[in-house]
Coordinates of C-alpha atoms in Angstrom, one line a residue:
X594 CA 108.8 125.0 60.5
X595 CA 105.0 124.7 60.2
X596 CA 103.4 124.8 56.2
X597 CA 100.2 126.8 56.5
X598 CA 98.2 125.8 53.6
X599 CA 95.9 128.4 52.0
X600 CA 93.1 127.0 50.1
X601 CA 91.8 123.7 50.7
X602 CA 91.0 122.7 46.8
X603 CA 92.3 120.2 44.9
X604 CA 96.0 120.8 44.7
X605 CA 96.4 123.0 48.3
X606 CA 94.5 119.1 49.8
X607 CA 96.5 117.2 47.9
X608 CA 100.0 118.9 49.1
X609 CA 98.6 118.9 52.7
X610 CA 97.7 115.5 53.1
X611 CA 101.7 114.4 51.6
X612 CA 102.9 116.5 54.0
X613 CA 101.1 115.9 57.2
X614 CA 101.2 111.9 56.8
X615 CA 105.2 112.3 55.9
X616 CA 105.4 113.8 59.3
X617 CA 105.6 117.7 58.6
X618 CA 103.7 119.8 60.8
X619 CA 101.1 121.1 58.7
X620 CA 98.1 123.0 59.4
X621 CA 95.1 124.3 57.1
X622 CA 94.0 127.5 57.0
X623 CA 90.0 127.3 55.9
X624 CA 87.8 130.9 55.4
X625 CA 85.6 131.4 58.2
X626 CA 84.5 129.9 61.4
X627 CA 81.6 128.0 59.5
X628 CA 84.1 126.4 57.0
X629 CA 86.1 125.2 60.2
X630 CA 83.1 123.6 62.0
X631 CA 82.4 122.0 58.6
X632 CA 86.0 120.7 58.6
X633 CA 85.7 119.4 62.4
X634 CA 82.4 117.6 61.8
X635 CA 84.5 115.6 58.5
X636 CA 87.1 114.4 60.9
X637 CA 90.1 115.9 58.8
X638 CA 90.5 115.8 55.7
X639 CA 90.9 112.3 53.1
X640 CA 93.0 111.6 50.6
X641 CA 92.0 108.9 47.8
X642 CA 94.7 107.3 45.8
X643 CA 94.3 104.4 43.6
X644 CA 90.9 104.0 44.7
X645 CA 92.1 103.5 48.4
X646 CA 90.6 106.3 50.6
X647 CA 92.4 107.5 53.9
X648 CA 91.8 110.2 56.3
X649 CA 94.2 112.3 58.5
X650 CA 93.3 114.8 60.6
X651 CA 95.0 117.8 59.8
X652 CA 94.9 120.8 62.7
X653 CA 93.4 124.0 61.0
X654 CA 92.3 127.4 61.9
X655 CA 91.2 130.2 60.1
X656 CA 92.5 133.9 59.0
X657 CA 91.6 135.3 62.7
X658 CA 94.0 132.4 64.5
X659 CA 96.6 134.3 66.0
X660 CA 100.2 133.3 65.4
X661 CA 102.8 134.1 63.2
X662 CA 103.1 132.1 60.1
X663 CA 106.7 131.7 58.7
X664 CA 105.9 128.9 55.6
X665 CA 102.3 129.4 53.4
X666 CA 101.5 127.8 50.5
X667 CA 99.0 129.5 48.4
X668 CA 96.8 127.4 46.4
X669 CA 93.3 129.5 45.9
X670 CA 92.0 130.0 42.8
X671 CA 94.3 133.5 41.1
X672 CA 91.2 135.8 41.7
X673 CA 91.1 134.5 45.8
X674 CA 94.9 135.0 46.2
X675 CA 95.5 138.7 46.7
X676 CA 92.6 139.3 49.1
X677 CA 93.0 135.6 50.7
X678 CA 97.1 137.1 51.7
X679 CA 96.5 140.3 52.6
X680 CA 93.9 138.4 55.3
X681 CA 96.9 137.3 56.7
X682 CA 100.0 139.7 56.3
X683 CA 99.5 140.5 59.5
X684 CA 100.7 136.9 60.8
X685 CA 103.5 136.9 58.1
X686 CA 106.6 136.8 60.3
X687 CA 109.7 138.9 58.8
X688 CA 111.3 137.1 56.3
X689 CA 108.2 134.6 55.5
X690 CA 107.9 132.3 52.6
X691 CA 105.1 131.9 50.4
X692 CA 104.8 129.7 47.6
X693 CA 102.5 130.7 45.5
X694 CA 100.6 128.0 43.0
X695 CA 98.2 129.7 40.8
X696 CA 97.4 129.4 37.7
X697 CA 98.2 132.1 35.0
X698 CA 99.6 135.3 35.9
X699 CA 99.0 138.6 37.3
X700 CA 98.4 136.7 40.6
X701 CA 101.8 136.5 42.0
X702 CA 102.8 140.4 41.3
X703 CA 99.5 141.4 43.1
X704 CA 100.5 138.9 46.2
X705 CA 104.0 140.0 46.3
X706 CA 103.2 143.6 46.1
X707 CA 101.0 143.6 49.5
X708 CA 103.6 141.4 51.4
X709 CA 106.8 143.3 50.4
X710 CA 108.4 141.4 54.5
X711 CA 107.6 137.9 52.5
X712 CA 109.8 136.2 49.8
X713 CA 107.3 134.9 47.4
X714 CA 108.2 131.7 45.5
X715 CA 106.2 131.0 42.2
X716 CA 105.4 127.2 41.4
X717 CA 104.1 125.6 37.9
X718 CA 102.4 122.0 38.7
X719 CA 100.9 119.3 36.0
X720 CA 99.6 117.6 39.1
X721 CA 96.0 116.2 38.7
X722 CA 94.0 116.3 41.6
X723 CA 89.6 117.0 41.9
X724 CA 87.4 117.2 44.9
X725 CA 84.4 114.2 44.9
X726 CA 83.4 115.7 48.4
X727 CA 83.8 117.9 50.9
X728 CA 87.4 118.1 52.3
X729 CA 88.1 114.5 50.2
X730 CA 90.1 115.0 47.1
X731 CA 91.6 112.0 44.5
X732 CA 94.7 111.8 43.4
X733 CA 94.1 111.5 39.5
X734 CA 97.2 111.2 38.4
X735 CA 101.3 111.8 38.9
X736 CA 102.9 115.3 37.8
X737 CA 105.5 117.7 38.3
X738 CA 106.1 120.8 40.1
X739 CA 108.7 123.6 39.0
X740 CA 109.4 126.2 41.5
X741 CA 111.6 128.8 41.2
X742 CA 112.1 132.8 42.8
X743 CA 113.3 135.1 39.8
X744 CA 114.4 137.9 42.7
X745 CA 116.6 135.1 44.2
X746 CA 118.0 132.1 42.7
X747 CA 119.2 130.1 45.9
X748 CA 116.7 127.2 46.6
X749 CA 115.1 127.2 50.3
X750 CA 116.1 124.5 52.4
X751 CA 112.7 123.3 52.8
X752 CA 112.8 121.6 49.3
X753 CA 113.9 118.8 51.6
X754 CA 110.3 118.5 53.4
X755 CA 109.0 118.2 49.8
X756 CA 111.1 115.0 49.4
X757 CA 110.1 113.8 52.4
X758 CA 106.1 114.2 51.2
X759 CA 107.6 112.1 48.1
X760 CA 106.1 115.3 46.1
X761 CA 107.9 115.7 42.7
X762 CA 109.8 118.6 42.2
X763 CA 112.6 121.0 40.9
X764 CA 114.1 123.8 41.3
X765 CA 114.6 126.0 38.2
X766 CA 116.1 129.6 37.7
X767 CA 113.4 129.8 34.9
X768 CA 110.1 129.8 36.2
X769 CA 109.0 132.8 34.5
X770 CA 109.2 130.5 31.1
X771 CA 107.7 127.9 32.8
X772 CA 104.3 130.1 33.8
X773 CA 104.4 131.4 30.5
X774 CA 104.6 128.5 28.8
X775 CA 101.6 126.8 30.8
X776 CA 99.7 130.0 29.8
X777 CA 99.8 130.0 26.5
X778 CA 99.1 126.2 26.5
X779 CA 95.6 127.1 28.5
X780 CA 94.9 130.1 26.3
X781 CA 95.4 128.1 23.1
X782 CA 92.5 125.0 24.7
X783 CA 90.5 126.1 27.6
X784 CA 88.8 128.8 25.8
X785 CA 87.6 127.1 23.0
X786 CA 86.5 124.5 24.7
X787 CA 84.3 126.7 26.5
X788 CA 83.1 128.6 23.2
X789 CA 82.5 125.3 21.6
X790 CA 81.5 123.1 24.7
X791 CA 83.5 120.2 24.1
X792 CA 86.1 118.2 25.7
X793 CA 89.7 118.6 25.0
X794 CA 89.5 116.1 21.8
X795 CA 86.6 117.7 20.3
X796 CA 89.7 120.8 19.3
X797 CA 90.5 118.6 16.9
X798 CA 87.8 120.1 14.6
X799 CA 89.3 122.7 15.2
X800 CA 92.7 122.7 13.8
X801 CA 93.2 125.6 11.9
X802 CA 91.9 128.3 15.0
X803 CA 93.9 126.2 17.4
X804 CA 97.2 126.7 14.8
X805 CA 96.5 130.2 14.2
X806 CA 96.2 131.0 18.1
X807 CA 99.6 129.0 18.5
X808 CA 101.4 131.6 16.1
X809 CA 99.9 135.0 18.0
X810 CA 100.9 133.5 21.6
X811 CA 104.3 132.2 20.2
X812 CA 104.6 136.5 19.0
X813 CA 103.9 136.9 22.0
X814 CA 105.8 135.0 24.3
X815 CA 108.5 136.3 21.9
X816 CA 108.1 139.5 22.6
X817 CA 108.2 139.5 26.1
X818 CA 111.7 138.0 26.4
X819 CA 110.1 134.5 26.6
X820 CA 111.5 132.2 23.3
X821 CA 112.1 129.1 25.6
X822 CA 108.5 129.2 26.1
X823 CA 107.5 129.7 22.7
X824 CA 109.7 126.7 21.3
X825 CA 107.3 124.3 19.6
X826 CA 104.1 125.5 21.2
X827 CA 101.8 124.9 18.9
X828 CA 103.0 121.1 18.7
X829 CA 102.7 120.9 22.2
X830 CA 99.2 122.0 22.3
X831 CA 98.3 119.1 20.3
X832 CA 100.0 116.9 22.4
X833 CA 98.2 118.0 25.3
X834 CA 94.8 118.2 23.2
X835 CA 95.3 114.2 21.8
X836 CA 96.6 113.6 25.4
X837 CA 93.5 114.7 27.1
X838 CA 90.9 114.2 25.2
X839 CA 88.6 112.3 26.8
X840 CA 89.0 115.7 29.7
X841 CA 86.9 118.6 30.2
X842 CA 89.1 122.0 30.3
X843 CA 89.5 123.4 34.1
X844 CA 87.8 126.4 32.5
X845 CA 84.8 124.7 30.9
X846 CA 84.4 122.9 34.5
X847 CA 84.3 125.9 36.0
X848 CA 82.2 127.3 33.6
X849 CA 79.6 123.8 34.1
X850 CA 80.1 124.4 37.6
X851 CA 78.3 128.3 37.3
X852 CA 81.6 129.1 39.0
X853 CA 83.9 132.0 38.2
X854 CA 86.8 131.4 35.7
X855 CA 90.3 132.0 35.8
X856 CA 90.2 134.2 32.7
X857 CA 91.7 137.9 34.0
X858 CA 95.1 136.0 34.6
X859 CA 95.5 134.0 31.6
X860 CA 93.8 135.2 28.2
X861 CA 92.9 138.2 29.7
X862 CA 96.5 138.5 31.2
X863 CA 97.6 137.8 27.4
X864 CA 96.3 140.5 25.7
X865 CA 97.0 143.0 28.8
X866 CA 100.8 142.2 27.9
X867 CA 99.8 142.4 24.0
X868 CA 98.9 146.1 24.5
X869 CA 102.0 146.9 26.2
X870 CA 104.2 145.4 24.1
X871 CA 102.1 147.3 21.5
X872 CA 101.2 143.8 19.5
X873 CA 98.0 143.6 17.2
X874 CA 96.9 139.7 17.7
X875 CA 93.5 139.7 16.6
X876 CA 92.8 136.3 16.8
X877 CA 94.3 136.4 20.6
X878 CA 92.0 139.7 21.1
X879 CA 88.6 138.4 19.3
X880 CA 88.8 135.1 21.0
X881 CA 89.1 137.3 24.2
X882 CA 86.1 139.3 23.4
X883 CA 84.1 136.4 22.6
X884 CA 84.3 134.0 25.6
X885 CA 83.8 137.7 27.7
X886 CA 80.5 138.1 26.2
X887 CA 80.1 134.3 26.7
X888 CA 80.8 134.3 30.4
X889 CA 78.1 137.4 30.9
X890 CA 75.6 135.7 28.6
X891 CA 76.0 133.1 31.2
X892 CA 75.6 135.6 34.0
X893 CA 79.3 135.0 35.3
X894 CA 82.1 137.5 36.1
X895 CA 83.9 138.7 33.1
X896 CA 87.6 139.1 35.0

């Protein structure tokens, strides 16, 4: 079966390129008409990998293409997914599969609720991938992708194309911890590196806000049936913050960039399932309120 792939950004490239030169049939789904003459003029779409650049030329097509799709992977940005699917539910074949790799959540409720004929397969990845160029992305460096359906636990057959693509991968039961888990690690950094414009290292001045934020998420993840996920967060977080330190957050790129953030489906996502659970977190809330009014003092959506 053909993988549509929704979103050509870093990761939704990245995944497409694997697939196509592993012999898959693949084809990219672009936005309009002008994106796809764009796409035509770049001869396909290249790949760099250890400074070695290659091109393949993907087929792609846009929204309108007729044609049922029976495979998508979703790879827009959280706030592009739901409108970006419901684009297309009408090519959804009965019984379709998407995978859907956002980050945050919110997302993948919103995507499953307009496609209730699909069977929508959430994914977690630490792969690193950024654009230099239109349609060119780099591979900056080796991950992992969790995906996992908490509706149904049988793994798809197709896991087999994604060893083919020599794309890293499992299968897990708990992919609900996992998306939590990589929430509360971007809540506890990208924020504040926005707030205090640094890289990742420079939350190491920061030590005490990053602890106390660490101790409201872990309340948090524990109150939403989520302790896996809040096992040793706060010494992951410093991990991840020695780890990449010489990085800029995806937020505070985004934020450089002018571009909208991700923040309705991770902080703001946080303290959405704070009030329902009918937890205070201040510190979770303040910080919320703060890098809102940052993001409108910068002329930039707020959700």
């Amino acid at each position: 079966m053909t993988w549509h792939i929704l979103g050509a950004g870093s990761l939704g490239s990245l995944w497409a390129a694997r697939l196509f030169r592993a012999g898959i049939p693949t084809r990219l789904i672009l936005r309009n008409q002008t994106r796809l003459q764009a796409y035509s003029a770049a001869d396909g779409l290249t790949l760099v990998e250890q400074g070695e650049a290659r091109r393949y030329p993907i087929a792609a097509e846009t929204p309108e293409t007729p044609g049922p799709i029976g495979r998508l992977l979703v790879a827009c940005k959280a706030y592009d997914a739901e409108p970006a699917v419901q684009q297309l539910a009408h090519r959804l074949a009965h019984g379709a599969e998407l995978i859907l790799l956002q980050n945050g959540l919110g997302s993948q409720d919103a995507v499953a609720a307009c496609v209730p004929q699909a069977r929508c397969i959430l994914a977690s990845s630490t792969e690193g991938a950024f654009r230099d160029g239109d349609f060119r992305v780099v591979f900056a460096g080796q991950g992992f992708t969790w995906l996992g359906d908490p509706k149904l636990p049988q793994a798809p057959a197709w896991l087999a194309d994604l060893v083919r693509a020599d794309i890293p991968h499992a299968w897990t039961p708990d992919i609900l911890s996992r998306l939590w888990r990589k929430l509360a690690l971007n809540c506890a950094i990208n924020p504040l590196t926005v707030l205090h414009d640094c890289r990742n290292g420079g939350l190491s001045d920061h030590a005490a806000v990053v602890a106390a934020l660490c101790s409201e998420l872990v309340e948090l993840l524990r109150g939403c049936g989520q302790p896996e996920a809040a096992a040793g967060l706060h010494a992951e977080v410093l991990k991840v913050i020695q780890a990449t330190a010489a990085n800029f957050s995806s937020m505070h790129q985004d934020v450089a960039r002018g571009q909208r953030t991700e923040i309705s489906f991770l902080l703001g996502h946080a303290c959405s399932v704070a009030t329902q659970l009918h937890l205070e977190l201040p510190r979770l809330r303040a910080l919320h309120a703060r890098l809102t009014d940052y993001l409108g003092q910068h002329g930039l959506p707020v959700n």
